[in-house]
Coordinates of C-alpha atoms in Angstrom, one line a residue:
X4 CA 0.0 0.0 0.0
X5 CA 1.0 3.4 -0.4
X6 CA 1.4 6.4 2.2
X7 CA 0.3 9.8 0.9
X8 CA 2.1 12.5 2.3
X9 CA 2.4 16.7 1.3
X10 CA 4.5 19.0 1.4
X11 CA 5.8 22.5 -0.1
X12 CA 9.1 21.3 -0.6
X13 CA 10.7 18.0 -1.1
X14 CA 14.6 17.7 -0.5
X15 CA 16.2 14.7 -1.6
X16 CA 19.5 14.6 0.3
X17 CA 20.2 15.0 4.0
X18 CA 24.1 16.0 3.4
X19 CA 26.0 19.0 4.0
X20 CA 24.5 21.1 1.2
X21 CA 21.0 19.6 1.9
X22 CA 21.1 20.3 5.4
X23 CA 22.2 23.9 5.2
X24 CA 19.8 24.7 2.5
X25 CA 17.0 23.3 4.9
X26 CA 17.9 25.3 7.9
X27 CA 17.8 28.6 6.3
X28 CA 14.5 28.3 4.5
X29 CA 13.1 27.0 8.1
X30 CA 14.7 29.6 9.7
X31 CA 13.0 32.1 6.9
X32 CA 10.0 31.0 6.0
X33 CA 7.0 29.0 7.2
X34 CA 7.2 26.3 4.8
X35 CA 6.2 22.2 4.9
X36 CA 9.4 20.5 4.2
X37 CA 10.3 16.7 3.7
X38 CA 13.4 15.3 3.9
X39 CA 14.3 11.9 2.1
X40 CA 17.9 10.5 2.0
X41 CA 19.4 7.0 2.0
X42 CA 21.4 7.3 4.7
X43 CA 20.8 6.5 8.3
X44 CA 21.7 9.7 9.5
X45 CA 21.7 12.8 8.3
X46 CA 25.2 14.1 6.9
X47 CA 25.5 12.3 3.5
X48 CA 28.8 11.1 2.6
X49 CA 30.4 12.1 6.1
X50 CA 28.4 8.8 7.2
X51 CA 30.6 6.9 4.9
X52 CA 34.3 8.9 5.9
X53 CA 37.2 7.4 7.1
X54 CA 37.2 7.0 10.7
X55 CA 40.4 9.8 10.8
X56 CA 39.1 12.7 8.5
X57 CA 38.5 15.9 9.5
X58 CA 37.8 18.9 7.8
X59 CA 40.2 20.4 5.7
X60 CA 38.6 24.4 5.7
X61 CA 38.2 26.0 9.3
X62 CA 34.9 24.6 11.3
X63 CA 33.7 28.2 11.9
X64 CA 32.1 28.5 8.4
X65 CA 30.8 24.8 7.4
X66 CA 27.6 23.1 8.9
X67 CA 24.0 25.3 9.1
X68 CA 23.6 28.6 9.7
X69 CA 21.6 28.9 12.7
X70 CA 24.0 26.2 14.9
X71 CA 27.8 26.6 15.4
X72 CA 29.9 23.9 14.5
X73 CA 33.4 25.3 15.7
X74 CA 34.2 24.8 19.6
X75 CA 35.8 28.4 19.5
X76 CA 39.1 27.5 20.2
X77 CA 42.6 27.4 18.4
X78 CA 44.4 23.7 18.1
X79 CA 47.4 24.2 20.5
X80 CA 48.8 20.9 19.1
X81 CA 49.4 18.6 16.2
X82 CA 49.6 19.8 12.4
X83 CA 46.8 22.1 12.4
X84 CA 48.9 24.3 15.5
X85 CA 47.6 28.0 16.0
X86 CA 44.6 27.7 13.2
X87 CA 41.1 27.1 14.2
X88 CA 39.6 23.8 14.7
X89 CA 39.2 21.4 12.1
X90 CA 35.9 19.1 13.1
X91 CA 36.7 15.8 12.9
X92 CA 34.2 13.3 10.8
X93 CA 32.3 11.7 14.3
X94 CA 32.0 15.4 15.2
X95 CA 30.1 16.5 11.7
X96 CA 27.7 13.1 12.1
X97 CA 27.1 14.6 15.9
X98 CA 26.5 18.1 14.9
X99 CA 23.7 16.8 12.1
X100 CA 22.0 14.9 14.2
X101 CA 21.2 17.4 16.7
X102 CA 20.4 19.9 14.4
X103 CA 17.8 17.5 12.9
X104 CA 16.7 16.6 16.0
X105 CA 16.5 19.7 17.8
X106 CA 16.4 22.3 15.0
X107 CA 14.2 20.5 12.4
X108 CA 12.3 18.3 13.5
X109 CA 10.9 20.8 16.6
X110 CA 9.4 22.9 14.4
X111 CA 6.7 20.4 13.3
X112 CA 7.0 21.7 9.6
X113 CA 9.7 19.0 8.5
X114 CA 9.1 15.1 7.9
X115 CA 12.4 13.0 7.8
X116 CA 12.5 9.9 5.9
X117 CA 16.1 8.3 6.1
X118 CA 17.1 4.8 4.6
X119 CA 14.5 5.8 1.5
X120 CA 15.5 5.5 -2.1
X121 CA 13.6 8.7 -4.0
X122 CA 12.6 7.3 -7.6
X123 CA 11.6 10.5 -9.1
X124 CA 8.7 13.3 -9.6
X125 CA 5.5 13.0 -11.8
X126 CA 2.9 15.4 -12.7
X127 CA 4.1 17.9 -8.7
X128 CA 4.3 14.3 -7.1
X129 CA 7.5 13.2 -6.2
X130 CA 7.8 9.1 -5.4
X131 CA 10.4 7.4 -2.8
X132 CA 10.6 4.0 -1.1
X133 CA 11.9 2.8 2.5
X134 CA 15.1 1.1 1.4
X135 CA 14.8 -1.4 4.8
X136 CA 10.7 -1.7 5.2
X137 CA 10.0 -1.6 1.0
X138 CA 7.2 0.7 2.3
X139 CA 6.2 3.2 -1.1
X140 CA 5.3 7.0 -0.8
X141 CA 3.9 9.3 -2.8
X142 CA 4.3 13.4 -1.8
X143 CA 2.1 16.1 -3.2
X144 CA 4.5 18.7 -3.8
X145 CA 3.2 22.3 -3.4
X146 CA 6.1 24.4 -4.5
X147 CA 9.3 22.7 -5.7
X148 CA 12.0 19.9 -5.8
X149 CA 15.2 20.6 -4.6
X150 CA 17.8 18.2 -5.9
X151 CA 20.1 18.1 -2.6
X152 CA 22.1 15.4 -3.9
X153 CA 23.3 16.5 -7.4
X154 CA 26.7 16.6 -6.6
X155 CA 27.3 12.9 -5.3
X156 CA 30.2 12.7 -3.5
X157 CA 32.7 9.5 -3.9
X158 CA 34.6 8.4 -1.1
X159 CA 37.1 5.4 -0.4
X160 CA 34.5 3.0 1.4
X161 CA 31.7 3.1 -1.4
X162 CA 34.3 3.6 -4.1
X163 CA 35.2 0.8 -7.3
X164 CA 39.1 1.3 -8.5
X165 CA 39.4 2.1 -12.0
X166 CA 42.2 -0.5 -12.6
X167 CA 42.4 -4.3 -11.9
X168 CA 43.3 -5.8 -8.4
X169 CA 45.0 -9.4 -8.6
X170 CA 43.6 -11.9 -6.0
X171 CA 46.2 -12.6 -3.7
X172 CA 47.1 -8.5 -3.5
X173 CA 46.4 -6.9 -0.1
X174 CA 44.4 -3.9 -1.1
X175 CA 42.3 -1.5 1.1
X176 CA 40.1 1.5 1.4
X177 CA 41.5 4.3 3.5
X178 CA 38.7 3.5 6.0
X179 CA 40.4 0.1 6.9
X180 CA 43.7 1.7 7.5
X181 CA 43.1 1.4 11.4
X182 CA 41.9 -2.0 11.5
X183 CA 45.8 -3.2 10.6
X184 CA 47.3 -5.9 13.1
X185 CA 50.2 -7.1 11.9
X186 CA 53.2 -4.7 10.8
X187 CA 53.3 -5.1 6.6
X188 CA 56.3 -4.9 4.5
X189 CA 54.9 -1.6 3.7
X190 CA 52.1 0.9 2.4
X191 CA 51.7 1.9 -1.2
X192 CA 49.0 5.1 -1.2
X193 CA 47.5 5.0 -4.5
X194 CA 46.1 8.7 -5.3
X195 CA 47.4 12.5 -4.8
X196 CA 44.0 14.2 -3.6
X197 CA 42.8 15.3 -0.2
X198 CA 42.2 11.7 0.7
X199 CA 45.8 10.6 -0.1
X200 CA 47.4 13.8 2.2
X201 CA 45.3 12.1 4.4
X202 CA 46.6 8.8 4.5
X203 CA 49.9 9.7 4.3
X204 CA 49.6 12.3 7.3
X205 CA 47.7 9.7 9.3
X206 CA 50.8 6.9 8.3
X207 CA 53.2 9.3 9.5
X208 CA 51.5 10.4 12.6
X209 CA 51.4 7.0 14.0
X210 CA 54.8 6.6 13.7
X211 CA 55.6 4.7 9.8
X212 CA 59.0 5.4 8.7
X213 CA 58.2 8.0 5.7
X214 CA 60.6 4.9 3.6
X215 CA 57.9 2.9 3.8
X216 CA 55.8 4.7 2.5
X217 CA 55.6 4.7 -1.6
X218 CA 52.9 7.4 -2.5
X219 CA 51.6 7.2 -6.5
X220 CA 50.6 10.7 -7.9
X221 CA 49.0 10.6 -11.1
X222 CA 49.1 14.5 -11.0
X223 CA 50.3 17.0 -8.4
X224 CA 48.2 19.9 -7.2
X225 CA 48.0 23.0 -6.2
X226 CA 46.8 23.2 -2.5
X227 CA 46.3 26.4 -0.4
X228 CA 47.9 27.7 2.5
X229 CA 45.0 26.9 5.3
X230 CA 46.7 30.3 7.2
X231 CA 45.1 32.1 4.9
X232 CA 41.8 30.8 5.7
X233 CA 41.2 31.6 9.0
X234 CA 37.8 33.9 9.9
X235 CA 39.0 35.6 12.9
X236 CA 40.1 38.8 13.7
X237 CA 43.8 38.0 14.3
X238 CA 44.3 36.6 11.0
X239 CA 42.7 39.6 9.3
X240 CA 46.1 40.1 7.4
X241 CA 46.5 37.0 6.4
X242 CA 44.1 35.8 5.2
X243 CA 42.7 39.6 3.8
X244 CA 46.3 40.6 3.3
X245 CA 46.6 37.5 1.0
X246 CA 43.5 38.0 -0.8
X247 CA 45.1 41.7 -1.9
X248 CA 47.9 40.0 -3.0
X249 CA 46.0 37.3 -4.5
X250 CA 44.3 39.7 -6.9
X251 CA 46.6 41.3 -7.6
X252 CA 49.0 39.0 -9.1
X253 CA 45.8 37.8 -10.7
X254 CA 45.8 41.7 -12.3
X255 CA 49.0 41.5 -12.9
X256 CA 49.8 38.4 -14.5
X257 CA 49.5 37.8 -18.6
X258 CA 48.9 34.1 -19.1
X259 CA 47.2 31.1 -17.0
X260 CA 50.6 29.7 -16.4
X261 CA 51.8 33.6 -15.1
X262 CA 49.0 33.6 -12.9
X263 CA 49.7 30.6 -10.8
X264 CA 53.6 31.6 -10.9
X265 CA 51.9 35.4 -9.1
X266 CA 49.8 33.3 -7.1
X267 CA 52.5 30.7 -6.0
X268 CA 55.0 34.0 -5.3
X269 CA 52.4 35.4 -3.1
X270 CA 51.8 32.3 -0.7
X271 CA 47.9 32.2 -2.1
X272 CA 49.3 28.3 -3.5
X273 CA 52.0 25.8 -2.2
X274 CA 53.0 23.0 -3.8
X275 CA 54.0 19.4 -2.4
X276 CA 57.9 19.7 -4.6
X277 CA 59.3 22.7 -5.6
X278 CA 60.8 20.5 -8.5
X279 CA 57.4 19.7 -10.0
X280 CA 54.7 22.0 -11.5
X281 CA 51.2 21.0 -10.6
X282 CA 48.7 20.5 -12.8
X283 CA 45.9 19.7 -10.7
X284 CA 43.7 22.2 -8.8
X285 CA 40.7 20.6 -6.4
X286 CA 40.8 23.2 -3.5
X287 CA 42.5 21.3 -1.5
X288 CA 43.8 23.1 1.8
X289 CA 46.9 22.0 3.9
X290 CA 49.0 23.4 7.4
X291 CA 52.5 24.1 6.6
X292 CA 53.1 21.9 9.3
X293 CA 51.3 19.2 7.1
X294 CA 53.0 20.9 4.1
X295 CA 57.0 20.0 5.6
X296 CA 55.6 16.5 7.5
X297 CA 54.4 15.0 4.0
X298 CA 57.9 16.3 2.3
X299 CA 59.4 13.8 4.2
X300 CA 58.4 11.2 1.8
X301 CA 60.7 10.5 -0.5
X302 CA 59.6 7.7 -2.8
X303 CA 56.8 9.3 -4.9
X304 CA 55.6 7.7 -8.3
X305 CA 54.4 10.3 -11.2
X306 CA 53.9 7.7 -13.9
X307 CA 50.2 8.1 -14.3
X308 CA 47.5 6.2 -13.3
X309 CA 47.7 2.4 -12.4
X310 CA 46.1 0.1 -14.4
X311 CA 46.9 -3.0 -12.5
X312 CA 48.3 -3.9 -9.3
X313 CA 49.4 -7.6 -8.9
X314 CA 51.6 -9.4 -5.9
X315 CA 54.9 -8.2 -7.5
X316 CA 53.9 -5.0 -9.6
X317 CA 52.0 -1.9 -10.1
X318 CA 51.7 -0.9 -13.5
X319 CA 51.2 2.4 -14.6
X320 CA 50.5 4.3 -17.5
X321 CA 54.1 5.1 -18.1
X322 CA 55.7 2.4 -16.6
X323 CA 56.2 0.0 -13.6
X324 CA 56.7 -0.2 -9.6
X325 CA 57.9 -3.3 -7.8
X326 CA 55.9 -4.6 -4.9
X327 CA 55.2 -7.1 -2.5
X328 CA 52.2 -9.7 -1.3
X329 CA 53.1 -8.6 2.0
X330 CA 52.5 -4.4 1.3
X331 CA 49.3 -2.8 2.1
X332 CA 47.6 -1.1 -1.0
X333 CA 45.6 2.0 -0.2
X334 CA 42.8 3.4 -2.2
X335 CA 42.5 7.0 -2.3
X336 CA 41.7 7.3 -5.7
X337 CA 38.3 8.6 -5.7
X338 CA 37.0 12.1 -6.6
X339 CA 35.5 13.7 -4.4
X340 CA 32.5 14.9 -6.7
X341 CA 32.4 12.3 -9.6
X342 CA 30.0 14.5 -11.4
X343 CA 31.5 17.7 -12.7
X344 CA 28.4 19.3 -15.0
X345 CA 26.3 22.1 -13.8
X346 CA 22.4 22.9 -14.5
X347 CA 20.9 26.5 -13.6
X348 CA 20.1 26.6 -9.8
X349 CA 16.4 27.8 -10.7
X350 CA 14.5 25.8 -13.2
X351 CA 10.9 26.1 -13.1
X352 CA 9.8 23.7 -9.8
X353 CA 13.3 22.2 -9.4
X354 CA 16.2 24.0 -6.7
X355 CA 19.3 22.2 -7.6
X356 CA 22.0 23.7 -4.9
X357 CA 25.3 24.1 -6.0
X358 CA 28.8 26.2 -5.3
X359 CA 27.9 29.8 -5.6
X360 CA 31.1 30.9 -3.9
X361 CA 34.3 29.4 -4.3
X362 CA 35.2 26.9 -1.9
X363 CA 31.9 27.0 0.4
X364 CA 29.8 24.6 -0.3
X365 CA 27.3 24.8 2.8
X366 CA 27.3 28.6 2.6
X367 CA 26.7 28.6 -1.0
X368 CA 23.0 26.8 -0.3
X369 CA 22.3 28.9 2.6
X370 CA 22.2 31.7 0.3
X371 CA 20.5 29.9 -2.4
X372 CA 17.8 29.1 0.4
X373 CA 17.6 32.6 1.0
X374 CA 17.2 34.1 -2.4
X375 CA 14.3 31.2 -2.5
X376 CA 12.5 32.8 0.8
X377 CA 13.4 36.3 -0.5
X378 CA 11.9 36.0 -4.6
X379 CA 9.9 33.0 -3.9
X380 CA 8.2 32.4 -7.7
X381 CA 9.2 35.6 -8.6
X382 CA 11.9 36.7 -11.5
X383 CA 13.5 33.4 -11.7
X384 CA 16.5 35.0 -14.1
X385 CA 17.0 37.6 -11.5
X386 CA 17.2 34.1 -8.9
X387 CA 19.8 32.6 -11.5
X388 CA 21.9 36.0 -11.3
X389 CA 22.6 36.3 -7.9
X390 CA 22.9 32.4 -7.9
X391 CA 25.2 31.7 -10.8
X392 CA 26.9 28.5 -10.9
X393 CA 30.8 28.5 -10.1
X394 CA 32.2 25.2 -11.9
X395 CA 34.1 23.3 -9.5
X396 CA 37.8 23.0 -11.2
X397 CA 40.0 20.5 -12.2
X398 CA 43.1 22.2 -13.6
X399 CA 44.5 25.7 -14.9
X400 CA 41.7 27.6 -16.9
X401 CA 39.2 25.8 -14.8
X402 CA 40.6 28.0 -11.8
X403 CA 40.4 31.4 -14.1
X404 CA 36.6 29.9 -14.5
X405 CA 35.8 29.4 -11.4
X406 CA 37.6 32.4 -10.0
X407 CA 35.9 34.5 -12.3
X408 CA 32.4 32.8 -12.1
X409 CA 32.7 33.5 -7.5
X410 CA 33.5 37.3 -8.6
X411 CA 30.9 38.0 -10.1
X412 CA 28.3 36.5 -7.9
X413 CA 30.0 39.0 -5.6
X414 CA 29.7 41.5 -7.6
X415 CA 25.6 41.2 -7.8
X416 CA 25.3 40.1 -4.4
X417 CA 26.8 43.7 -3.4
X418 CA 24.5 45.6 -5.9
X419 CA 21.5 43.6 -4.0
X420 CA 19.4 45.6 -1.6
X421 CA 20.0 44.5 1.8
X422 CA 22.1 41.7 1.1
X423 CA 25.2 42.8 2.5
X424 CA 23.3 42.4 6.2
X425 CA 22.2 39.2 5.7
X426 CA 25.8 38.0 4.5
X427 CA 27.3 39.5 7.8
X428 CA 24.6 38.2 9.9
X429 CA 25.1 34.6 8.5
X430 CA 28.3 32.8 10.2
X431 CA 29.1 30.3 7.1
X432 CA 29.8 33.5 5.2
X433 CA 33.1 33.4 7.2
X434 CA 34.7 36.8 6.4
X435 CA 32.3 39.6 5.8
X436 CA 31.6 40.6 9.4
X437 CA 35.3 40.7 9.9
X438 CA 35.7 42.7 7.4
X439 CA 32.7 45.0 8.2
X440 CA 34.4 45.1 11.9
X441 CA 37.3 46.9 10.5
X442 CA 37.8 50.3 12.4
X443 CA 37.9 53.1 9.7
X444 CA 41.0 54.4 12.3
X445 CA 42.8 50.9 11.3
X446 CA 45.2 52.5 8.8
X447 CA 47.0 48.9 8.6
X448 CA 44.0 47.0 8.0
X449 CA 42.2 49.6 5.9
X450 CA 45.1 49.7 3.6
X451 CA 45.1 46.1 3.1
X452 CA 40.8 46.7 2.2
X453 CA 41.5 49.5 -0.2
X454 CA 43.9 47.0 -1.9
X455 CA 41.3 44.1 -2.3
X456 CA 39.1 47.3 -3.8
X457 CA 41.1 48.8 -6.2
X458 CA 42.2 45.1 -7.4
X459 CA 39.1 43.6 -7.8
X460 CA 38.1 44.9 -11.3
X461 CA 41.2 45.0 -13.0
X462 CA 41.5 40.9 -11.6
X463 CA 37.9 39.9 -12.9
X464 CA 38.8 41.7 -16.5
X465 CA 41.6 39.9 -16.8
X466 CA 40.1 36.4 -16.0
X467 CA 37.8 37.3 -18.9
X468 CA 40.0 37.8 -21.3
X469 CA 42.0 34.6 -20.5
X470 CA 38.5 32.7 -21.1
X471 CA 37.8 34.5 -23.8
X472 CA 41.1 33.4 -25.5
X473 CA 40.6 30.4 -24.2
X474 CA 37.0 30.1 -25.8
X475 CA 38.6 31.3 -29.5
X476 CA 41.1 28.3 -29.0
X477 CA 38.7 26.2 -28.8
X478 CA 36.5 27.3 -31.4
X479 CA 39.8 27.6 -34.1

């Protein structure tokens, strides 16, 4: 039989982007919402993380709006020293869970349906089933769909290798990297993301001689310097000072290539070798602490990607890498968002929450909530330009793109009416109350504003020009 339930808006996908968009358009409006996600908890794919991960960005801008997810306080030890905390993943699952259960569900306007498999809308009615009970619904839907889960994650427990795995190799997602009982010959960490700093960080933090360690890098990448990421007050000219400097060499700069030498020369990037130029860029964030601990690994493979691992080799694309049955394999070869296409935010009954803002997931749906309460069904193209899609990048244009693309939704959010109060008022927008809190007697620290202003349009006009020469490269 099938349950019959309404709502005004149905949200498939309880994770981070899902869960922030939620919290602001409860926090703004009076509207029914229902929740469906196949999870058991809310929090997406931080229900299927590594048992050591933590959050690479700072925790006082990531989570929902209306709840604080930072403790406050500075780490006074390990990699992360002097910078603010960095949640770890059994803190994020926590943090969800309370804010469903004493932020949403309180209100008696929003219906949770975890472990349910969503199958798709018809005629204004969407259609999900209970994934452990096979129990089928069907949800009048008043006002709109919002596609919560468009960007699927991948991460090391639910992900398949790309290459082949011989029987007798021992080969392991990064989540099993605790559950190891007997000393190997060694560890071979196959992938040069976020998720392989991590392994490598958490194998040389329990004590693995960085020798035994053979770490495969398809491609290195550009990472930034978390310093210059902080939100408080005490960092203001780092992490302001930087993003002077950062457009500026942008302004400055007269190729793709020249840009990232600017940005390298002005501490906005670091890379892993000095020696080799990355071609990778993912947003990755790392300590300089981290930063010198993972230079102690010596033994790095750039041969490309493997295509088989076997009890005595590891072939790669450019050649091979002895090994042994008695060496631990680790996977860290997944993507973090396997899908890499966008679709406009606002489509007719469909929300499909996606980055708005460079590096900000959480706070880019917040806002996209927002501008929902604010226009409702109003001008849906003036929705789509204060909402406009930053691509999430991959390599060296793609960061001009997305650069360019997170400028100019700043741009229109500061020609918006009232907008500038709500963005200081909402703590995952990280840095614009600091900056508002900036004493106009603070010669130092007004300086350093006046040089983000006078930067900013000579930075955006030359990111168009490199896509614009990019775009008649393409077209020739």
């Amino acid at each position: 039989m099938t349950e019959v339930l309404e709502t005004d808006y149905l949200i498939v996908g309880a994770g981070a982007m899902g869960m922030a968009f939620v919290d602001t358009l409860v926090s703004e409006t009076d509207a029914r919402i229902l929740i469906v996600d196949g999870h058991a908890s809310p929090g997406g794919h931080w229900n299927d993380a590594y048992p050591f991960v933590t959050l690479h960005q700072p925790a006082a801008f990531y989570g929902v709006a209306s709840r604080e997810l930072s403790t406050g306080r500075k780490d006074e030890a390990g990699l992360n020293k002097g910078m603010g905390d960095l949640s770890s993943g059994a803190d994020i699952k926590s943090y969800y869970e309370q804010v469903m259960r004493h932020t949403f569900l309180p209100t008696g306007r929003v219906q949770y349906f975890p472990m349910c498999h969503f199958t798709g809308m018809e005629n204004g009615t969407g259609h999900f089933r209970s994934i452990v009970g096979g129990q089928h619904y069907e949800v009048k839907v008043a006002k709109k769909l919002v596609d919560a889960a468009f960007l699927t994650n991948s991460v090391p427990s639910t992900h398949t290798p790309n290459f082949t795995i011989g029987d007798d190799v021992t080969f392991i997602a990064l989540n099993d990297l605790p559950k190891i009982s007997e000393t190997p010959d060694g560890y071979v960490v196959i992938g040069g993301g976020k998720t392989g700093i991590d392994a490598c960080l958490w194998l040389l933090e329990t004590g693995v001689d960085p020798d035994n360690i053979c770490w495969i890098k398809s491609r290195d990448a550009w990472l930034l310097d978390r310093a210059n990421t902080q939100p408080t007050p005490e960092f203001f000219e780092a992490t302001v000072g930087t993003q002077a400097a950062y457009m500026e060499g942008i302004a400055a700069s007269d190729s793709v290539d020249d840009m990232f030498d600017h940005l390298e020369a002005c501490g906005y990037f670091v890379r892993f070798d000095p020696q080799v130029r990355p071609t990778m860029f993912h947003g990755a964030t790392i300590s300089p602490l981290e930063l010198q601990e993972l230079r102690r690994i010596k033994n790095v493979v750039r041969m490309g990607h493997v295509q088989s691992v076997t009890n005595n080799e590891i072939v790669l694309d450019q050649g091979t890498v002895p090994t042994t049955p008695g060496t631990v394999h680790v996977d860290c070869s997944a993507t973090a968002v396997t899908n890499k296409d966008s679709r406009p935010v606002f489509d007719g009954d469909v929300i499909t929450p996606q980055f708005i803002r460079s590096y900000q997931p959480t706070f880019s749906a917040s806002l996209i909530a927002h501008v929902e309460a604010t226009y409702g069904d109003g001008d849906e193209a003036k929705k789509n330009q204060l909402c406009g899609v930053v691509p999430l990048p991959e390599g060296g244009i793609d960061f001009a793109r997305f650069t360019f693309a997170s400028m100019m939704n700043q741009y229109a959010w500061s020609q918006e009416p009232g907008l500038d109060q709500w963005l200081q008022a909402n703590r995952l927008d990280g840095f614009s109350s600091m900056i508002k809190s900036v004493s106009p007697d603070d010669e130092k620290r007004m300086a350093i504003l006046k040089r983000v202003s006078a930067a900013a349009v000579p930075a955006v006009t030359k990111l168009g020009e490199f896509l614009s020469e990019t775009e008649k490269e393409t077209a020739a």
